[in-house]
Coordinates of C-alpha atoms in Angstrom, one line a residue:
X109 CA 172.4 -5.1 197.6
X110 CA 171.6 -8.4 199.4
X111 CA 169.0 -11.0 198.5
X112 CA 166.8 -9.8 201.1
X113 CA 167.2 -5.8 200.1
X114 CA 166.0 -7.0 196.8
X115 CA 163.2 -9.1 197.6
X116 CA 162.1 -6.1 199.4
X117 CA 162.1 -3.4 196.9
X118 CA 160.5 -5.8 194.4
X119 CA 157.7 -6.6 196.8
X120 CA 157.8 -2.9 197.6
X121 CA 157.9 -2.3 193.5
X122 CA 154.8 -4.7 192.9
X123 CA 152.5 -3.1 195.5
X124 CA 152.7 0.0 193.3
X125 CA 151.9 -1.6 190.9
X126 CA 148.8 -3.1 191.9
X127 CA 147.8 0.3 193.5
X128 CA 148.2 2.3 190.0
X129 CA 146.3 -1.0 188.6
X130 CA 143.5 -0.8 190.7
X131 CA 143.4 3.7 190.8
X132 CA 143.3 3.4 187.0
X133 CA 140.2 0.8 187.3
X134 CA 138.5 3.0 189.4
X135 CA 138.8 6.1 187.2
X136 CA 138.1 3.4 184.2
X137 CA 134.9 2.7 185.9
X138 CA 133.7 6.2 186.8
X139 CA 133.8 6.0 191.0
X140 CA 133.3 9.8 192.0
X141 CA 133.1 13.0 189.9
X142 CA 135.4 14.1 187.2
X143 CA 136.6 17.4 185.9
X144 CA 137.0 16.1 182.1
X145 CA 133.6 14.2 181.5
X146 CA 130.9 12.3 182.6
X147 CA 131.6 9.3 185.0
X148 CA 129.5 6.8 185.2
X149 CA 128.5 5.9 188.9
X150 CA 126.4 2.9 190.8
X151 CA 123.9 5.9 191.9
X152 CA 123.9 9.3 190.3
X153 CA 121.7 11.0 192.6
X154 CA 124.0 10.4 195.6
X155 CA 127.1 12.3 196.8
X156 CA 125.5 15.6 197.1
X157 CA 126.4 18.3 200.3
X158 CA 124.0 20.7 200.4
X159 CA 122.0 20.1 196.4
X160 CA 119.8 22.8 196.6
X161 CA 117.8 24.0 193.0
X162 CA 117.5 21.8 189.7
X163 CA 117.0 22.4 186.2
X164 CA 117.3 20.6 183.2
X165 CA 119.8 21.1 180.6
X166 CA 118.8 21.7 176.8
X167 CA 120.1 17.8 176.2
X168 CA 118.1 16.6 179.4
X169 CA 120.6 16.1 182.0
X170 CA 119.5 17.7 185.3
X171 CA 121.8 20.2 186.8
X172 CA 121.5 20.0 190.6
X173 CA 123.5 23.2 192.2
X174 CA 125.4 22.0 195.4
X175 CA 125.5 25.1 198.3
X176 CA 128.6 22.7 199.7
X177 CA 130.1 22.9 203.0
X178 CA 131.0 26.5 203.4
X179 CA 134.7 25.8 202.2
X180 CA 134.5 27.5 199.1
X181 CA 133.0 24.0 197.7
X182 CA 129.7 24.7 195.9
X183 CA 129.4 22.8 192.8
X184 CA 127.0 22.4 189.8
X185 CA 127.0 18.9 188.5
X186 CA 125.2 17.4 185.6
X187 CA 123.5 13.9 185.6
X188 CA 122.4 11.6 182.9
X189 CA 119.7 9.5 184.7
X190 CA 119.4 7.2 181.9
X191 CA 123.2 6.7 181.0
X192 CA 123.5 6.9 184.9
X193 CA 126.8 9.4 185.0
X194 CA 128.0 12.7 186.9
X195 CA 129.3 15.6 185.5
X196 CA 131.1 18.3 187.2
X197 CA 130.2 21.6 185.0
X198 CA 132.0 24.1 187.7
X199 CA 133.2 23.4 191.1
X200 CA 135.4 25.3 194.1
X201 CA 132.1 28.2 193.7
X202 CA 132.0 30.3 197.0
X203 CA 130.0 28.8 199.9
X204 CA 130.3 29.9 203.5
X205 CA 128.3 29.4 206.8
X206 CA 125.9 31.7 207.5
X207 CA 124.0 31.8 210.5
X208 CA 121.1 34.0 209.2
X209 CA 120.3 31.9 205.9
X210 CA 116.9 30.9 205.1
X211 CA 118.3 27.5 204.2
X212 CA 120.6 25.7 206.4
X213 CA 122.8 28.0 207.3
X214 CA 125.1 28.3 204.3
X215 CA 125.4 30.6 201.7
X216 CA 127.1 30.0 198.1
X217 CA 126.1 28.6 194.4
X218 CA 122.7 28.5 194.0
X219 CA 121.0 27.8 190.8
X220 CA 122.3 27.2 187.8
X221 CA 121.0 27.2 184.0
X222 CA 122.1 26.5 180.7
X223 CA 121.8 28.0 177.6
X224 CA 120.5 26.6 174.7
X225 CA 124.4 27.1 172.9
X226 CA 125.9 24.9 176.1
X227 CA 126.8 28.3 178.1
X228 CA 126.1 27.9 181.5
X229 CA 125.5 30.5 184.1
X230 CA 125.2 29.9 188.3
X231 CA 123.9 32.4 190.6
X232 CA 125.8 33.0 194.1
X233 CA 123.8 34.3 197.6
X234 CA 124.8 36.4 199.5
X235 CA 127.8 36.3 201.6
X236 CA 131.3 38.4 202.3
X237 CA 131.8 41.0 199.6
X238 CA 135.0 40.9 197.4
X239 CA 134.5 37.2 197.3
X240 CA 132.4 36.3 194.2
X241 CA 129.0 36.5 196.3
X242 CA 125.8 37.9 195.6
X243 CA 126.7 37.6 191.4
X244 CA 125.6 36.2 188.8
X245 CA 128.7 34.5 186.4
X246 CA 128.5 32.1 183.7
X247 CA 131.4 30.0 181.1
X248 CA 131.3 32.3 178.4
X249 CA 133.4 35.0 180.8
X250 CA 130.2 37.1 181.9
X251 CA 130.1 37.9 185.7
X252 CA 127.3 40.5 186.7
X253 CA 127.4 41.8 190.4
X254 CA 124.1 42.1 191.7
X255 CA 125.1 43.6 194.7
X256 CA 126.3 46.7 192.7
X257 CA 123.4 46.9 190.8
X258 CA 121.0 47.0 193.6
X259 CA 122.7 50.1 195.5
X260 CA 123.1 51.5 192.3
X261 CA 119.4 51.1 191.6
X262 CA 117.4 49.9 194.5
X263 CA 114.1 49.0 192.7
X264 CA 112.2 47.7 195.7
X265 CA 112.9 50.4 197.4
X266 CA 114.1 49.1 200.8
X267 CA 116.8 48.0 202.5
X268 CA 119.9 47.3 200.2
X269 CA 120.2 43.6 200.0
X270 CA 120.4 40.7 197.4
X271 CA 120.3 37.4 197.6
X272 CA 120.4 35.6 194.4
X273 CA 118.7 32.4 194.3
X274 CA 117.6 31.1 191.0
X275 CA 118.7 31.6 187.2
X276 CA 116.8 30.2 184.0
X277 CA 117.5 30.8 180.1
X278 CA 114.8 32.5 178.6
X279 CA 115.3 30.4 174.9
X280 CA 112.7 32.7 173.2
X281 CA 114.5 35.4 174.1
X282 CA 118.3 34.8 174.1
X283 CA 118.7 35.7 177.6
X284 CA 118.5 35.0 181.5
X285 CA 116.4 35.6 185.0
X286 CA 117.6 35.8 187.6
X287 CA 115.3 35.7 191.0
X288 CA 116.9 38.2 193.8
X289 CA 115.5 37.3 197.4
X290 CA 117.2 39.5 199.1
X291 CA 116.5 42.7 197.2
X292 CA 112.6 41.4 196.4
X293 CA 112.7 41.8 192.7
X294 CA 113.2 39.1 189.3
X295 CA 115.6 40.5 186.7
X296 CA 116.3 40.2 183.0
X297 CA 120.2 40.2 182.4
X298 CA 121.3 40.2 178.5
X299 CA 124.0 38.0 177.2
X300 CA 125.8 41.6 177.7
X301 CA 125.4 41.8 180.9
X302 CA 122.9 44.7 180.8
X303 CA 120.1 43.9 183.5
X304 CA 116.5 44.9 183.6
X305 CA 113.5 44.9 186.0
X306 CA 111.0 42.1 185.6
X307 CA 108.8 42.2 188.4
X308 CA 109.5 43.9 192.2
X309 CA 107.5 41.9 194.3
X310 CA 106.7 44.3 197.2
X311 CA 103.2 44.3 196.6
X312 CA 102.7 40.5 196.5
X313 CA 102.2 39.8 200.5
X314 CA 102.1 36.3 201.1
X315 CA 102.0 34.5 204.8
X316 CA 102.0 36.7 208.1
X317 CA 102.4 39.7 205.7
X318 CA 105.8 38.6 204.1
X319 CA 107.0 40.2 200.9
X320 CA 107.0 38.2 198.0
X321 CA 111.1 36.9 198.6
X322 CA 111.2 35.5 194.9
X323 CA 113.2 32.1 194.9
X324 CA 112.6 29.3 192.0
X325 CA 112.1 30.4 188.1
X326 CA 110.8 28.2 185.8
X327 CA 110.1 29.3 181.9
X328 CA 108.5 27.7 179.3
X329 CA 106.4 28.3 176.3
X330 CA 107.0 32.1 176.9
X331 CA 105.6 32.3 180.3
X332 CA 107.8 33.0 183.2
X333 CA 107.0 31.3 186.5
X334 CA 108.1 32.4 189.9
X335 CA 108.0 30.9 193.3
X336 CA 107.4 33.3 196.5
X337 CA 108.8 32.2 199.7
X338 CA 106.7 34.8 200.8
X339 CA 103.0 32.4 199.5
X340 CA 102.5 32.5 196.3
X341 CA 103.2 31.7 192.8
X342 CA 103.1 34.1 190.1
X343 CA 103.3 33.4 186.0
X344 CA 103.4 36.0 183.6
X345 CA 103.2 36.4 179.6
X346 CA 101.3 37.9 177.0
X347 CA 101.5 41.5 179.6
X348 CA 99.3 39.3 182.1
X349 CA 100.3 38.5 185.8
X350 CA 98.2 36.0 187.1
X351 CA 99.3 35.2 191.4
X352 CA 97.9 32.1 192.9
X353 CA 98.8 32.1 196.7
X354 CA 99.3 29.3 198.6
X355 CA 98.4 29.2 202.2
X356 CA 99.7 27.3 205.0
X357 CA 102.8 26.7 202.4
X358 CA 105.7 28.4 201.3
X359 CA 106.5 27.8 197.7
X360 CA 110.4 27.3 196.7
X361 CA 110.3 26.1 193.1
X362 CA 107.7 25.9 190.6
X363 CA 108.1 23.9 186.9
X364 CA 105.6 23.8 184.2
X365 CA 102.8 21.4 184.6
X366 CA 102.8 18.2 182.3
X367 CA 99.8 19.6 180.2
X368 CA 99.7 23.2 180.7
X369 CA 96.1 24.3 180.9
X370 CA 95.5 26.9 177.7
X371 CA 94.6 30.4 178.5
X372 CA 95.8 33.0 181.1
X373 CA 95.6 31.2 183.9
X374 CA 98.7 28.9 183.0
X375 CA 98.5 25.7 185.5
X376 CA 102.2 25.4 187.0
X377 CA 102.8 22.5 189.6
X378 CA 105.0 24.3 192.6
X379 CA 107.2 23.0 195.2
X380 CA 106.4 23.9 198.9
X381 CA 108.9 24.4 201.6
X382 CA 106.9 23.0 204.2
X383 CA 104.7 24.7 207.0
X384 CA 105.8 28.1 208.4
X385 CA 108.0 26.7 210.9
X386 CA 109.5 24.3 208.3
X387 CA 108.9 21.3 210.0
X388 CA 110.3 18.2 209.1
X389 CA 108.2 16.2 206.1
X390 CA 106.1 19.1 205.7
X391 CA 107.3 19.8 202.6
X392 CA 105.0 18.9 199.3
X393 CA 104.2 19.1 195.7
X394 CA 101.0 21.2 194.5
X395 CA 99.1 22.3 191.9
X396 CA 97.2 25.3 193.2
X397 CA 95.6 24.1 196.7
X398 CA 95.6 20.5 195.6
X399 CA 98.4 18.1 197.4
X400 CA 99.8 16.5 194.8
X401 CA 102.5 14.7 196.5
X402 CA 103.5 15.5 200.7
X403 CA 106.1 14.5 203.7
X404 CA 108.6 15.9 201.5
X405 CA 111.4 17.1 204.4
X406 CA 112.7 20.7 203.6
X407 CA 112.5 20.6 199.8
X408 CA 114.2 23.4 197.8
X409 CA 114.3 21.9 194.5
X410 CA 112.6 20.0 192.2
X411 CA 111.7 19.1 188.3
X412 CA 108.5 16.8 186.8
X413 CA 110.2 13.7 185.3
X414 CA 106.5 12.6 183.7
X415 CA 104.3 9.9 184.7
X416 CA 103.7 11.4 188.0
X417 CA 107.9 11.4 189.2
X418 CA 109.6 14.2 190.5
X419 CA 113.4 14.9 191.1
X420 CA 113.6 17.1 194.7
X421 CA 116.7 18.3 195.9
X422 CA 116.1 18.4 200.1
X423 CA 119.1 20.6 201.1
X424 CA 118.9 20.0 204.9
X425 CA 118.8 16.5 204.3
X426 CA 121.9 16.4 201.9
X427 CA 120.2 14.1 199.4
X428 CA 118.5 14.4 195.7
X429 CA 115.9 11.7 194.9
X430 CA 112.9 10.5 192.8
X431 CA 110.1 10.5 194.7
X432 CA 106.0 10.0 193.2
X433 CA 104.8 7.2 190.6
X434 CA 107.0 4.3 190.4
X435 CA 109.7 5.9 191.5
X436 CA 113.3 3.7 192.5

C-alpha cells in the first residue's frame, strides 16, 4: 500500500473516531429519549408529536401520553421537571390517522397511569381492530379489550363503540378507571382484568344535547373526578354524585383543586377544550364558572403544579408547557 493509500485510510480511520467520540458524548449528555433510563435534556417539555393527557407518577414525574404520528409511534414518556430528564416508559403504541377523531385526526395511546407498585398501564382509542386498539394494557402483562367487553355488555345501551381516553390508579383501592368515550360509560378494571360499571353517562346532557362523552379522570382522596366533553364535570364518593356543568365550554381533564373544599360538593379545577367550535385560544382553566386561566389553544391535558402553574398538553399544537404564575 502506498504512502498516499495509507494516509488515506488513517485520515479515513480518525474520522470514525471522532464520530464515535462525539455519538458517545451525546448519549453521555442525554440529547433525545432513551429506552434504558432517564436522559437529561436542555428542555424536557419539548419533542412531543401529538402529547395528549398527563398525570403524575407516584414519585412525581409527569407522564405525558404522546397520540404520535399515526405510524404506530405513540409513546408515554416520563419527565423529571426538576432533575430536567425524559423517560421513555413504552413506545412503538398503535396510532393511526383518523379522519373522524375528536382530536386531530389521529387515534392511538391515550392516557396513561401508574400504579403505586411502578406498574404502568395506557389506554388505546379507537382504531382498526386486531391491532391493539380500543384496549386497555399495562407492564405487568395485563391487556383488557374494551371493544369486546362493550358488545359483550353494551351498558349504555347504544350504538357499539369505545373509545378509550383516560386511565388513573385508584390507590385506595388497588385498581384502575378507565373513561370510555366512545361507549359513554367510566369503568372499574381489577388488577385481574375483571371490569365493572362506574357510571354510564347517558343521562348527563351537556351542550346542544350531547351525551356526557367521559374523557379526563382524576382521583384523589377517594373521590373520583370525570371530565364530560359533552359540559360538565362530575365527582363522586361517599355514594354521592355531585355534576357541575359548564356552559359555553367543553371540559377535557379535570385534577383536584389545591385546597379541596370539605363536604360534598368537592371543588375540582377542570380543563376546557375551548368554545363549541374549538376555536383557536379558546381553550382555559376553570373552577366551576370562574376563568381561572384562558387563550389556552386546543388543550387536552393538564396537571396543577401549585402556586397558580399548570402543565397542559395542547395536542393540535404539538407542544406541552407551563403556563399561569411565574411560569418559564
Amino acid at each position: 500500500m502506498g504512502t498516499r493509500s495509507r494516509t488515506l485510510w488513517l485520515t479515513v480511520f480518525a474520522g470514525l473516531l471522532a464520530a464515535a467520540g462525539i455519538a458517545a458524548f451525546v448519549a453521555f449528555r442525554g440529547d433525545g429519549d432513551s429506552e434504558t433510563g432517564p436522559r437529561r435534556v436542555d428542555d424536557p417539555l419539548a419533542g412531543f408529536d401529538r402529547p395528549r393527557t398527563i398525570h403524575f407518577a407516584p414519585d412525581g414525574r409527569l407522564l405525558v401520553t404522546d397520540v404520535g404520528t399515526g405510524e404506530d409511534d405513540g409513546r408515554v414518556i416520563a419527565i423529571d421537571l426538576e432533575a430536567g430528564t425524559r423517560e421513555v416508559l413504552l413506545e412503538d403504541l398503535p396510532s393511526v390517522e383518523a379522519g373522524n377523531a375528536a382530536f386531530a385526526g389521529m387515534s392511538g395511546a391515550s392516557g396513561a397511569a401508574m400504579a403505586s407498585d411502578g406498574t404502568l398501564c395506557v389506554v388505546i382509542g379507537a382504531g382498526p381492530e386486531g391491532r391493539g386498539f380500543s384496549e386497555l394494557r399495562c407492564t405487568d402483562g395485563l391487556r383488557v379489550d374494551l371493544l369486546a367487553y362493550e358488545r359483550e355488555n353494551n351498558p349504555g345501551g347504544g350504538a357499539i363503540e369505545s373509545d378509550p381516553f383516560d386511565v388513573v390508579f385508584g390507590s385506595a383501592f388497588g385498581d384502575w378507571y378507565v373513561s370510555d368515550a366512545g361507549a359513554n360509560v367510566v369503568l372499574h378494571v381489577s388488577r385481574q382484568g375483571e371490569v365493572a360499571v362506574i357510571g354510564v353517562l347517558n343521562e348527563h346532557i351537556g351542550l346542544g344535547g350531547n351525551e356526557g362523552e367521559p374523557r379526563g379522570l382524576s382521583v384523589s382522596e377517594g373521590f373520583l373526578s370525570t371530565a364530560l366533553f359533552g359540559g360538565g364535570v362530575i365527582t363522586g364518593g361517599a355514594g354521592m354524585s355531585v355534576p357541575v356543568f359548564a356552559p359555553d365550554a367543553h371540559p377535557i381533564a379535570v385534577a383536584p383543586y389545591e385546597q379541596p373544599i370539605p363536604g360534598p360538593a368537592r371543588a375540582v379545577i377542570f380543563l376546557s377544550y375551548g368554545d363549541q367550535a374549538g376555536s383557536e385560544n379558546s381553550g382555559s382553566i376553570r373552577i366551576g364558572d370562574a376563568v381561572v386561566l384562558d387563550g389556552l389553544d386546543r388543550p387536552t391535558g393538564f396537571v396543577a403544579l401549585g402556586g397558580g402553574r399548570y402543565v397542559v398538553a395542547e395536542e393540535e399544537r404539538g407542544r406541552v408547557r407551563i403556563v399561569g404564575g411565574d411560569a418559564r
